[in-house]
Amino acid sequence: MHQTFDVSLGINLLHANQHLADDNRSHFDQWGITCLNIMSSPGAGKTVLLEKTLEALNLELKFAVIEGDMTTELDAERLRQYNVPVIAINTGRSCHLDAKMVWGGIHKLEQDYDPQSFDLVFVENVGNLVCPAEFEVGEHAKIALLSITEGEDKPLKYPIMFQEADCLLITKMDLSPYLEIDVERIAANVRQMNPHVKIIPVSAKTGEGLETWFAWVRTQVKAKQTLTPEALNLQSI
């Protein structure tokens, strides 16, 4: 587990991160933006999911992406092809985005664009099943991806990711005929960790489940847009 307490300095690192995450969220609230944090292990399909989402909803919603990666901008370049602002953040040796890194992305967004013109900001976190779930970045909801190639036991072995998720996408469903894996068992193991999480099996290749995912995204944006300015002010206090 990622060490969350610096004994020598007596500083609760997660507490400091949470304070800045709350500040990030207040910026999103003031601008009327919904922020969704996409998390998974490497290769589970975060970037291709975003590609499919931008392609399907780009005429309907105005997006920006804060793209986290350890060293390159390869994923950022893929997403820029959809004519959306993509702010790349390289974390170096860090296995996750934290609130301070995303704070930098937010202020870059504010500097280069009119933030009030956006409906939704996706944060694509660094590929890791542990650390990203521990560090809030100011998101309104967390989305976890789990590829069926990763096995049925991952929700039990890496519980924090699945406990924190508001929505879980079981990805690469097109491979299920070729694997000895029980998707219902995956879902049951997730439910042990988080009984209320929304579970959507998807395949970026065949399109299975993507319309359900798009509908869930729309509900998140709509719920945010229906909040009154007074309610947003109360949330930020």
Coordinates of N, CA and C in Angstrom, one line a residue:
M1 N 0.8 -1.2 0.0 CA 0.0 0.0 0.0 C 0.9 1.2 0.0
H2 N 0.5 2.3 -0.7 CA 1.2 3.5 -0.8 C 1.3 4.1 0.6
Q3 N 2.5 4.5 1.0 CA 2.6 5.1 2.4 C 1.9 6.5 2.4
T4 N 1.0 6.6 3.3 CA 0.2 7.9 3.3 C 0.6 8.7 4.5
F5 N 1.6 8.4 5.3 CA 1.9 9.2 6.5 C 3.4 9.3 6.6
D6 N 3.9 10.5 6.6 CA 5.3 10.8 6.7 C 5.6 11.0 8.2
V7 N 6.2 9.9 8.7 CA 6.5 9.9 10.2 C 7.5 10.9 10.6
S8 N 8.5 11.1 9.8 CA 9.6 12.0 10.2 C 9.1 13.5 10.3
L9 N 8.2 13.8 9.4 CA 7.7 15.2 9.4 C 6.4 15.4 10.1
G10 N 5.7 14.2 10.4 CA 4.4 14.3 11.1 C 3.4 14.9 10.2
I11 N 3.4 14.7 8.9 CA 2.5 15.3 8.0 C 1.6 14.2 7.4
N12 N 0.3 14.4 7.5 CA -0.6 13.5 6.8 C -0.7 13.9 5.4
L13 N 0.0 13.1 4.5 CA 0.1 13.5 3.1 C -1.3 13.4 2.4
L14 N -2.1 12.5 2.8 CA -3.5 12.4 2.2 C -4.3 13.6 2.6
H15 N -4.1 14.1 3.8 CA -4.9 15.2 4.3 C -4.6 16.5 3.5
A16 N -3.3 16.7 3.2 CA -2.8 17.8 2.5 C -3.3 17.7 1.0
N17 N -3.3 16.5 0.5 CA -3.8 16.2 -0.9 C -5.3 16.5 -1.0
Q18 N -6.0 16.1 0.1 CA -7.5 16.3 0.1 C -7.8 17.7 0.1
H19 N -7.1 18.5 0.8 CA -7.4 20.0 0.9 C -7.3 20.6 -0.5
L20 N -6.2 20.2 -1.2 CA -6.1 20.8 -2.6 C -7.1 20.2 -3.6
A21 N -7.4 18.9 -3.4 CA -8.5 18.3 -4.2 C -9.8 19.0 -4.0
D22 N -10.1 19.4 -2.8 CA -11.3 20.1 -2.6 C -11.3 21.5 -3.3
D23 N -10.1 22.1 -3.3 CA -10.0 23.4 -4.0 C -10.2 23.2 -5.5
N24 N -9.6 22.1 -6.1 CA -9.8 21.8 -7.5 C -11.3 21.6 -7.8
R25 N -11.9 20.9 -6.9 CA -13.4 20.6 -7.2 C -14.2 21.9 -7.2
S26 N -13.8 22.8 -6.3 CA -14.5 24.1 -6.2 C -14.3 24.9 -7.5
H27 N -13.2 24.8 -8.1 CA -13.0 25.4 -9.4 C -13.9 24.8 -10.5
F28 N -13.9 23.5 -10.5 CA -14.8 22.8 -11.5 C -16.3 23.2 -11.2
D29 N -16.7 23.3 -9.9 CA -18.0 23.7 -9.6 C -18.4 25.1 -10.1
Q30 N -17.5 26.0 -9.8 CA -17.7 27.4 -10.2 C -17.8 27.5 -11.8
W31 N -17.1 26.7 -12.5 CA -17.2 26.7 -14.0 C -18.3 25.9 -14.5
G32 N -19.0 25.1 -13.7 CA -20.0 24.2 -14.2 C -19.5 23.0 -14.9
I33 N -18.3 22.5 -14.5 CA -17.7 21.4 -15.2 C -17.9 20.1 -14.3
T34 N -18.2 19.0 -15.0 CA -18.1 17.7 -14.4 C -16.8 17.1 -14.6
C35 N -16.1 16.6 -13.5 CA -14.8 16.0 -13.7 C -14.9 14.5 -13.3
L36 N -14.4 13.7 -14.2 CA -14.4 12.2 -14.0 C -13.0 11.7 -14.1
N37 N -12.6 10.9 -13.1 CA -11.3 10.4 -12.9 C -11.3 8.9 -13.4
I38 N -10.5 8.6 -14.5 CA -10.5 7.3 -15.1 C -9.2 6.6 -14.6
M39 N -9.4 5.4 -14.0 CA -8.3 4.7 -13.3 C -8.3 3.2 -13.7
S40 N -7.1 2.6 -13.8 CA -7.0 1.2 -14.1 C -5.6 0.8 -14.1
S41 N -5.3 -0.5 -14.2 CA -4.0 -1.0 -14.4 C -3.5 -0.6 -15.9
P42 N -2.2 -0.7 -16.2 CA -1.8 -0.4 -17.5 C -2.4 -1.4 -18.5
G43 N -2.9 -0.9 -19.7 CA -3.4 -1.7 -20.7 C -4.8 -2.2 -20.6
A44 N -5.6 -1.7 -19.6 CA -7.0 -2.1 -19.4 C -7.9 -1.4 -20.4
G45 N -7.4 -0.3 -21.0 CA -8.3 0.3 -22.1 C -8.8 1.7 -21.8
K46 N -8.1 2.4 -20.9 CA -8.5 3.8 -20.6 C -8.5 4.7 -21.8
T47 N -7.4 4.7 -22.5 CA -7.3 5.6 -23.7 C -8.3 5.3 -24.8
V48 N -8.4 4.0 -25.1 CA -9.3 3.7 -26.2 C -10.8 4.0 -25.8
L49 N -11.1 3.8 -24.5 CA -12.4 4.2 -24.0 C -12.7 5.7 -24.2
L50 N -11.7 6.5 -23.9 CA -11.8 7.9 -24.1 C -11.9 8.2 -25.6
E51 N -11.2 7.5 -26.4 CA -11.3 7.8 -27.9 C -12.7 7.5 -28.3
K52 N -13.3 6.4 -27.9 CA -14.7 6.1 -28.3 C -15.7 7.1 -27.7
T53 N -15.4 7.6 -26.5 CA -16.3 8.5 -25.9 C -16.3 9.9 -26.6
L54 N -15.1 10.3 -26.9 CA -14.9 11.6 -27.6 C -15.5 11.6 -29.0
E55 N -15.3 10.4 -29.6 CA -15.9 10.3 -31.0 C -17.4 10.3 -31.0
A56 N -18.0 9.7 -30.0 CA -19.4 9.5 -29.9 C -20.1 10.8 -29.4
L57 N -19.5 11.5 -28.5 CA -20.2 12.6 -27.8 C -19.7 14.0 -28.0
N58 N -18.7 14.1 -28.9 CA -18.0 15.4 -29.1 C -18.9 16.4 -29.7
L59 N -19.9 16.1 -30.4 CA -20.9 17.1 -30.9 C -21.9 17.4 -29.9
E60 N -22.0 16.6 -28.9 CA -23.0 16.8 -27.8 C -22.5 17.5 -26.6
L61 N -21.3 17.3 -26.2 CA -20.6 17.8 -25.0 C -19.3 18.4 -25.4
K62 N -18.9 19.4 -24.6 CA -17.6 20.0 -24.9 C -16.6 19.4 -23.8
F63 N -15.5 18.8 -24.3 CA -14.6 18.0 -23.4 C -13.3 18.7 -23.3
A64 N -12.6 18.4 -22.2 CA -11.1 18.6 -22.1 C -10.6 17.4 -21.4
V65 N -9.3 17.1 -21.6 CA -8.7 15.9 -21.0 C -7.4 16.4 -20.3
I66 N -7.3 15.9 -19.0 CA -6.0 16.0 -18.3 C -5.4 14.6 -18.3
E67 N -4.3 14.5 -19.1 CA -3.8 13.1 -19.4 C -2.5 12.9 -18.6
G68 N -2.6 11.9 -17.7 CA -1.4 11.6 -16.8 C -0.6 10.4 -17.4
D69 N 0.7 10.5 -17.5 CA 1.5 9.4 -17.9 C 2.9 9.6 -17.2
M70 N 3.6 8.6 -17.1 CA 4.9 8.7 -16.4 C 5.9 9.4 -17.2
T71 N 6.0 9.2 -18.5 CA 7.1 9.8 -19.3 C 6.7 10.4 -20.6
T72 N 5.8 9.8 -21.3 CA 5.5 10.2 -22.7 C 4.2 11.0 -22.8
E73 N 4.0 11.5 -24.1 CA 2.7 12.1 -24.4 C 2.0 11.2 -25.5
L74 N 2.3 9.9 -25.5 CA 1.7 9.1 -26.6 C 0.2 9.0 -26.5
D75 N -0.3 8.9 -25.3 CA -1.8 8.8 -25.1 C -2.4 10.2 -25.4
A76 N -1.7 11.2 -24.9 CA -2.2 12.6 -25.2 C -2.3 12.9 -26.7
E77 N -1.3 12.4 -27.4 CA -1.4 12.7 -28.9 C -2.5 11.9 -29.5
R78 N -2.8 10.7 -29.1 CA -4.0 10.0 -29.6 C -5.3 10.8 -29.4
L79 N -5.4 11.3 -28.2 CA -6.7 12.0 -27.9 C -6.8 13.4 -28.6
R80 N -5.7 14.0 -28.9 CA -5.7 15.3 -29.5 C -6.2 15.2 -31.0
Q81 N -6.2 14.0 -31.5 CA -6.8 13.8 -32.9 C -8.3 14.1 -32.9
Y82 N -8.9 14.1 -31.7 CA -10.4 14.4 -31.6 C -10.7 15.8 -31.4
N83 N -9.7 16.7 -31.6 CA -9.9 18.2 -31.6 C -10.4 18.6 -30.2
V84 N -9.9 18.0 -29.2 CA -10.2 18.5 -27.8 C -9.0 18.9 -27.1
P85 N -9.0 19.9 -26.2 CA -7.8 20.3 -25.4 C -7.4 19.1 -24.6
V86 N -6.1 18.8 -24.7 CA -5.5 17.7 -23.9 C -4.3 18.2 -23.2
I87 N -4.3 18.3 -21.9 CA -3.2 18.8 -21.1 C -2.4 17.6 -20.6
A88 N -1.2 17.4 -21.0 CA -0.4 16.3 -20.6 C 0.4 16.6 -19.4
I89 N 0.4 15.6 -18.4 CA 1.1 15.7 -17.2 C 2.0 14.5 -17.1
N90 N 3.3 14.7 -17.1 CA 4.3 13.6 -16.8 C 4.6 13.5 -15.4
T91 N 4.4 12.4 -14.8 CA 4.6 12.2 -13.3 C 6.0 11.7 -12.9
G92 N 6.8 11.4 -13.9 CA 8.2 10.9 -13.6 C 8.1 9.5 -13.0
R93 N 8.6 9.4 -11.7 CA 8.5 8.2 -11.0 C 7.2 7.9 -10.2
S94 N 6.4 8.9 -10.2 CA 5.2 8.8 -9.4 C 4.2 7.9 -10.1
C95 N 3.5 7.0 -9.3 CA 2.6 6.0 -9.9 C 1.2 6.5 -10.0
H96 N 0.9 7.8 -9.8 CA -0.4 8.3 -9.8 C -0.4 9.8 -10.0
L97 N -1.5 10.4 -10.4 CA -1.7 11.8 -10.4 C -2.2 12.2 -9.0
D98 N -1.7 13.3 -8.5 CA -2.3 13.8 -7.2 C -2.9 15.2 -7.5
A99 N -3.5 15.7 -6.4 CA -4.3 17.0 -6.6 C -3.4 18.1 -7.0
K100 N -2.2 18.2 -6.6 CA -1.3 19.3 -7.0 C -1.0 19.2 -8.5
M101 N -0.7 18.0 -9.0 CA -0.5 17.9 -10.5 C -1.7 18.3 -11.3
V102 N -2.9 17.9 -10.8 CA -4.1 18.3 -11.5 C -4.4 19.7 -11.4
W103 N -4.1 20.3 -10.2 CA -4.2 21.8 -10.1 C -3.4 22.5 -11.2
G104 N -2.2 22.0 -11.5 CA -1.5 22.6 -12.6 C -2.2 22.5 -13.9
G105 N -2.8 21.3 -14.1 CA -3.6 21.2 -15.4 C -4.8 22.1 -15.4
I106 N -5.4 22.3 -14.3 CA -6.6 23.2 -14.2 C -6.2 24.6 -14.6
H107 N -5.1 25.0 -14.1 CA -4.7 26.4 -14.3 C -4.2 26.6 -15.7
K108 N -3.6 25.5 -16.3 CA -3.3 25.6 -17.7 C -4.6 25.7 -18.6
L109 N -5.6 25.0 -18.2 CA -6.9 25.0 -18.9 C -7.4 26.4 -18.8
E110 N -7.4 27.0 -17.6 CA -7.9 28.4 -17.4 C -7.1 29.4 -18.2
Q111 N -5.8 29.2 -18.3 CA -4.9 30.1 -19.0 C -5.2 30.1 -20.5
D112 N -5.4 29.0 -21.1 CA -5.5 28.8 -22.5 C -6.9 28.8 -23.1
Y113 N -7.9 28.6 -22.2 CA -9.3 28.5 -22.7 C -10.2 29.2 -21.8
D114 N -11.5 29.3 -22.2 CA -12.6 29.7 -21.3 C -13.1 28.5 -20.6
P115 N -12.8 28.3 -19.3 CA -13.2 27.0 -18.7 C -14.7 26.9 -18.6
Q116 N -15.4 28.0 -18.5 CA -16.9 27.9 -18.4 C -17.5 27.3 -19.7
S117 N -16.7 27.2 -20.7 CA -17.3 26.7 -22.0 C -17.3 25.1 -22.0
F118 N -16.7 24.5 -21.0 CA -16.6 23.0 -21.0 C -17.7 22.4 -20.2
D119 N -18.1 21.3 -20.6 CA -19.1 20.5 -19.9 C -18.4 19.4 -19.0
L120 N -17.3 18.8 -19.5 CA -16.8 17.7 -18.9 C -15.2 17.7 -19.0
V121 N -14.5 17.4 -17.9 CA -13.1 17.2 -18.0 C -12.8 15.7 -17.5
F122 N -12.2 15.0 -18.4 CA -11.7 13.6 -18.0 C -10.3 13.8 -17.5
V123 N -10.0 13.1 -16.4 CA -8.7 12.9 -16.0 C -8.3 11.5 -16.2
E124 N -7.3 11.2 -17.1 CA -6.9 9.8 -17.3 C -5.6 9.7 -16.4
N125 N -5.8 8.8 -15.4 CA -4.8 8.6 -14.4 C -3.7 7.7 -14.9
V126 N -2.6 7.7 -14.2 CA -1.5 6.7 -14.5 C -2.0 5.3 -14.3
G127 N -1.5 4.4 -15.1 CA -1.9 3.0 -15.0 C -1.4 2.3 -13.8
N128 N -2.3 2.1 -12.8 CA -1.9 1.5 -11.5 C -3.2 1.1 -10.8
L129 N -3.2 0.0 -10.2 CA -4.5 -0.5 -9.5 C -4.5 0.0 -8.0
V130 N -3.5 0.6 -7.5 CA -3.4 1.0 -6.1 C -3.5 2.5 -5.9
C131 N -2.4 3.2 -6.2 CA -2.2 4.5 -5.8 C -3.2 5.5 -6.3
P132 N -3.6 5.5 -7.6 CA -4.6 6.5 -8.1 C -5.9 6.5 -7.2
A133 N -6.3 5.4 -6.7 CA -7.5 5.4 -5.9 C -7.4 6.1 -4.6
E134 N -6.2 6.2 -4.1 CA -5.9 6.8 -2.7 C -5.8 8.3 -2.8
F135 N -5.6 8.8 -3.9 CA -5.3 10.3 -4.0 C -6.4 10.9 -4.9
E136 N -7.3 11.6 -4.2 CA -8.4 12.4 -4.9 C -7.7 13.6 -5.6
V137 N -8.3 13.9 -6.8 CA -7.7 15.0 -7.6 C -8.8 16.2 -7.8
G138 N -9.9 16.0 -7.2 CA -11.0 17.0 -7.4 C -12.1 16.5 -8.2
E139 N -12.1 15.2 -8.5 CA -13.2 14.7 -9.4 C -14.5 14.6 -8.7
H140 N -15.6 14.5 -9.5 CA -16.9 14.3 -9.0 C -17.3 12.8 -8.9
A141 N -16.6 12.0 -9.7 CA -16.8 10.6 -9.7 C -15.5 9.9 -10.2
K142 N -15.3 8.6 -9.7 CA -14.2 7.8 -10.1 C -14.7 6.7 -10.9
I143 N -14.0 6.4 -12.0 CA -14.3 5.3 -12.9 C -13.2 4.3 -12.9
A144 N -13.4 3.1 -12.6 CA -12.4 2.1 -12.7 C -12.6 1.1 -13.9
L145 N -11.5 0.7 -14.5 CA -11.6 -0.2 -15.6 C -10.9 -1.5 -15.1
L146 N -11.5 -2.6 -15.5 CA -10.8 -3.9 -15.2 C -11.0 -4.8 -16.4
S147 N -9.9 -5.1 -17.1 CA -9.9 -6.0 -18.2 C -10.2 -7.4 -17.8
I148 N -11.0 -8.2 -18.6 CA -11.2 -9.6 -18.2 C -9.9 -10.4 -18.3
T149 N -8.9 -9.9 -19.0 CA -7.6 -10.6 -19.0 C -6.9 -10.5 -17.7
E150 N -7.3 -9.7 -16.8 CA -6.6 -9.5 -15.5 C -7.0 -10.5 -14.5
G151 N -8.1 -11.2 -14.7 CA -8.5 -12.3 -13.8 C -9.6 -11.9 -12.8
E152 N -10.3 -12.9 -12.2 CA -11.4 -12.7 -11.4 C -11.1 -12.2 -10.0
D153 N -9.8 -12.4 -9.6 CA -9.5 -12.1 -8.2 C -9.0 -10.7 -7.9
K154 N -8.8 -9.8 -9.0 CA -8.3 -8.5 -8.8 C -9.1 -7.6 -7.8
P155 N -10.4 -7.7 -7.9 CA -11.1 -6.8 -6.9 C -10.8 -7.2 -5.5
L156 N -10.5 -8.5 -5.2 CA -10.2 -8.9 -3.8 C -8.8 -8.6 -3.5
K157 N -7.9 -8.6 -4.4 CA -6.5 -8.4 -4.2 C -6.1 -6.9 -4.1
Y158 N -6.9 -6.1 -4.8 CA -6.7 -4.6 -4.9 C -8.0 -3.9 -4.5
P159 N -8.4 -4.0 -3.3 CA -9.8 -3.6 -2.9 C -10.0 -2.1 -3.0
I160 N -9.0 -1.3 -2.7 CA -9.3 0.2 -2.6 C -9.8 0.7 -3.9
M161 N -9.2 0.3 -5.0 CA -9.7 0.8 -6.3 C -11.2 0.6 -6.5
F162 N -11.6 -0.6 -6.1 CA -13.0 -1.0 -6.4 C -14.0 -0.5 -5.3
Q163 N -13.5 -0.3 -4.1 CA -14.2 0.4 -3.1 C -14.5 1.8 -3.4
E164 N -13.6 2.5 -4.0 CA -13.7 3.9 -4.3 C -14.5 4.2 -5.6
A165 N -14.6 3.2 -6.5 CA -15.2 3.5 -7.8 C -16.7 3.7 -7.7
D166 N -17.1 4.7 -8.5 CA -18.6 5.0 -8.7 C -19.1 4.2 -9.9
C167 N -18.2 3.9 -10.8 CA -18.6 3.1 -12.0 C -17.4 2.2 -12.3
L168 N -17.7 0.9 -12.6 CA -16.7 0.0 -13.1 C -17.0 -0.5 -14.5
L169 N -16.0 -0.4 -15.4 CA -16.2 -1.0 -16.7 C -15.3 -2.3 -16.8
I170 N -16.0 -3.4 -17.1 CA -15.3 -4.6 -17.3 C -15.0 -4.6 -18.8
T171 N -13.7 -4.5 -19.2 CA -13.3 -4.2 -20.6 C -12.9 -5.5 -21.3
K172 N -12.8 -5.3 -22.6 CA -12.3 -6.4 -23.5 C -13.2 -7.6 -23.5
M173 N -14.5 -7.3 -23.4 CA -15.5 -8.4 -23.4 C -15.4 -9.3 -24.7
D174 N -14.9 -8.7 -25.8 CA -14.8 -9.5 -27.0 C -13.9 -10.7 -26.9
L175 N -13.0 -10.7 -25.8 CA -12.1 -11.8 -25.6 C -12.7 -12.9 -24.7
S176 N -13.9 -12.7 -24.2 CA -14.4 -13.7 -23.2 C -14.6 -15.1 -23.8
P177 N -14.9 -15.2 -25.1 CA -15.0 -16.6 -25.6 C -13.7 -17.4 -25.7
Y178 N -12.6 -16.7 -25.6 CA -11.3 -17.3 -25.7 C -10.6 -17.5 -24.3
L179 N -11.3 -17.1 -23.2 CA -10.7 -17.1 -21.9 C -11.5 -18.0 -21.0
E180 N -10.9 -18.7 -20.1 CA -11.6 -19.4 -19.0 C -11.8 -18.4 -17.8
I181 N -12.8 -17.6 -18.0 CA -13.1 -16.6 -17.0 C -14.6 -16.4 -16.8
D182 N -15.0 -16.1 -15.6 CA -16.4 -16.0 -15.3 C -16.6 -14.5 -15.0
V183 N -17.3 -13.8 -15.9 CA -17.5 -12.4 -15.7 C -18.5 -12.1 -14.6
E184 N -19.4 -13.1 -14.4 CA -20.3 -12.9 -13.2 C -19.5 -13.0 -11.9
R185 N -18.5 -13.8 -11.9 CA -17.7 -13.9 -10.7 C -16.9 -12.6 -10.4
I186 N -16.4 -12.0 -11.5 CA -15.7 -10.7 -11.4 C -16.7 -9.7 -10.8
A187 N -17.9 -9.6 -11.3 CA -18.9 -8.7 -10.8 C -19.2 -9.0 -9.3
A188 N -19.3 -10.3 -9.0 CA -19.6 -10.6 -7.6 C -18.5 -10.2 -6.6
N189 N -17.3 -10.4 -7.1 CA -16.1 -10.0 -6.3 C -16.1 -8.5 -6.1
V190 N -16.5 -7.7 -7.1 CA -16.6 -6.3 -7.0 C -17.6 -5.9 -6.0
R191 N -18.8 -6.6 -6.1 CA -19.9 -6.3 -5.2 C -19.5 -6.5 -3.8
Q192 N -18.6 -7.4 -3.5 CA -18.2 -7.6 -2.1 C -17.5 -6.4 -1.6
M193 N -16.8 -5.7 -2.5 CA -16.0 -4.5 -2.1 C -16.9 -3.3 -2.1
N194 N -17.9 -3.3 -3.0 CA -18.7 -2.1 -3.3 C -20.0 -2.4 -3.8
P195 N -21.0 -2.6 -2.9 CA -22.3 -3.1 -3.4 C -23.1 -2.2 -4.3
H196 N -22.7 -0.9 -4.3 CA -23.5 0.1 -5.0 C -22.9 0.5 -6.3
V197 N -21.7 0.0 -6.7 CA -21.1 0.5 -7.9 C -21.8 0.1 -9.1
K198 N -21.8 1.0 -10.1 CA -22.4 0.7 -11.4 C -21.4 -0.1 -12.2
I199 N -21.8 -1.3 -12.7 CA -20.9 -2.2 -13.4 C -21.4 -2.3 -14.9
I200 N -20.5 -2.0 -15.8 CA -20.9 -2.0 -17.2 C -19.8 -2.9 -18.0
P201 N -20.2 -4.1 -18.5 CA -19.3 -4.8 -19.3 C -19.2 -4.1 -20.7
V202 N -18.0 -3.9 -21.2 CA -17.8 -3.2 -22.5 C -16.8 -3.9 -23.4
S203 N -16.9 -3.6 -24.7 CA -15.9 -3.9 -25.6 C -15.7 -2.8 -26.6
A204 N -14.5 -2.2 -26.6 CA -14.2 -1.1 -27.6 C -14.2 -1.6 -29.0
K205 N -13.9 -2.9 -29.2 CA -13.8 -3.5 -30.5 C -15.2 -3.7 -31.1
T206 N -16.1 -4.3 -30.3 CA -17.4 -4.7 -30.9 C -18.5 -3.6 -30.6
G207 N -18.2 -2.7 -29.6 CA -19.2 -1.7 -29.2 C -20.1 -2.1 -28.1
E208 N -19.9 -3.4 -27.6 CA -20.8 -3.9 -26.5 C -20.7 -2.9 -25.3
G209 N -21.8 -2.5 -24.8 CA -21.9 -1.8 -23.6 C -21.5 -0.3 -23.7
L210 N -21.1 0.1 -24.8 CA -20.6 1.5 -24.9 C -21.8 2.5 -24.8
E211 N -22.9 2.2 -25.4 CA -24.1 3.1 -25.3 C -24.5 3.2 -23.8
T212 N -24.4 2.1 -23.0 CA -24.7 2.2 -21.6 C -23.7 3.1 -20.9
W213 N -22.5 3.0 -21.3 CA -21.4 3.9 -20.7 C -21.7 5.4 -21.1
F214 N -22.0 5.6 -22.4 CA -22.3 7.0 -22.8 C -23.5 7.6 -22.0
A215 N -24.5 6.8 -21.8 CA -25.7 7.2 -21.1 C -25.3 7.6 -19.6
W216 N -24.4 6.8 -19.0 CA -24.0 7.1 -17.7 C -23.2 8.4 -17.6
V217 N -22.4 8.6 -18.6 CA -21.6 9.9 -18.7 C -22.6 11.1 -18.8
R218 N -23.6 10.9 -19.6 CA -24.6 12.0 -19.8 C -25.3 12.3 -18.5
T219 N -25.6 11.2 -17.7 CA -26.3 11.5 -16.4 C -25.4 12.2 -15.4
Q220 N -24.1 12.0 -15.5 CA -23.2 12.7 -14.6 C -23.2 14.2 -14.9
V221 N -23.1 14.5 -16.2 CA -23.1 15.9 -16.7 C -24.4 16.5 -16.4
K222 N -25.5 15.9 -16.7 CA -26.9 16.4 -16.4 C -27.1 16.7 -14.9
A223 N -26.6 15.8 -14.1 CA -26.8 16.0 -12.6 C -26.0 17.2 -12.2
K224 N -24.9 17.4 -12.7 CA -24.1 18.6 -12.4 C -24.7 19.9 -12.9
Q225 N -25.3 19.8 -14.1 CA -25.8 21.0 -14.7 C -27.1 21.5 -14.0
T226 N -27.8 20.5 -13.3 CA -29.1 20.9 -12.6 C -28.9 21.5 -11.3
L227 N -27.6 21.4 -10.7 CA -27.4 22.1 -9.5 C -27.5 23.6 -9.6
T228 N -28.1 24.2 -8.6 CA -28.2 25.7 -8.7 C -26.9 26.3 -8.2
P229 N -26.7 27.6 -8.6 CA -25.5 28.3 -8.1 C -25.5 28.3 -6.5
E230 N -26.7 28.4 -5.9 CA -26.7 28.4 -4.4 C -26.2 27.1 -3.9
A231 N -26.6 26.0 -4.5 CA -26.1 24.6 -4.1 C -24.6 24.5 -4.3
L232 N -24.1 25.0 -5.4 CA -22.7 24.9 -5.6 C -21.9 25.7 -4.6
N233 N -22.4 26.9 -4.2 CA -21.7 27.7 -3.2 C -21.7 26.9 -1.8
L234 N -22.8 26.2 -1.5 CA -22.8 25.5 -0.3 C -21.8 24.3 -0.3
Q235 N -21.7 23.7 -1.5 CA -20.7 22.6 -1.6 C -19.3 23.1 -1.4
S236 N -19.0 24.3 -1.8 CA -17.6 24.7 -1.8 C -17.2 25.3 -0.4
I237 N -18.2 25.5 0.5 CA -17.9 26.0 1.8 C -17.1 25.1 2.6

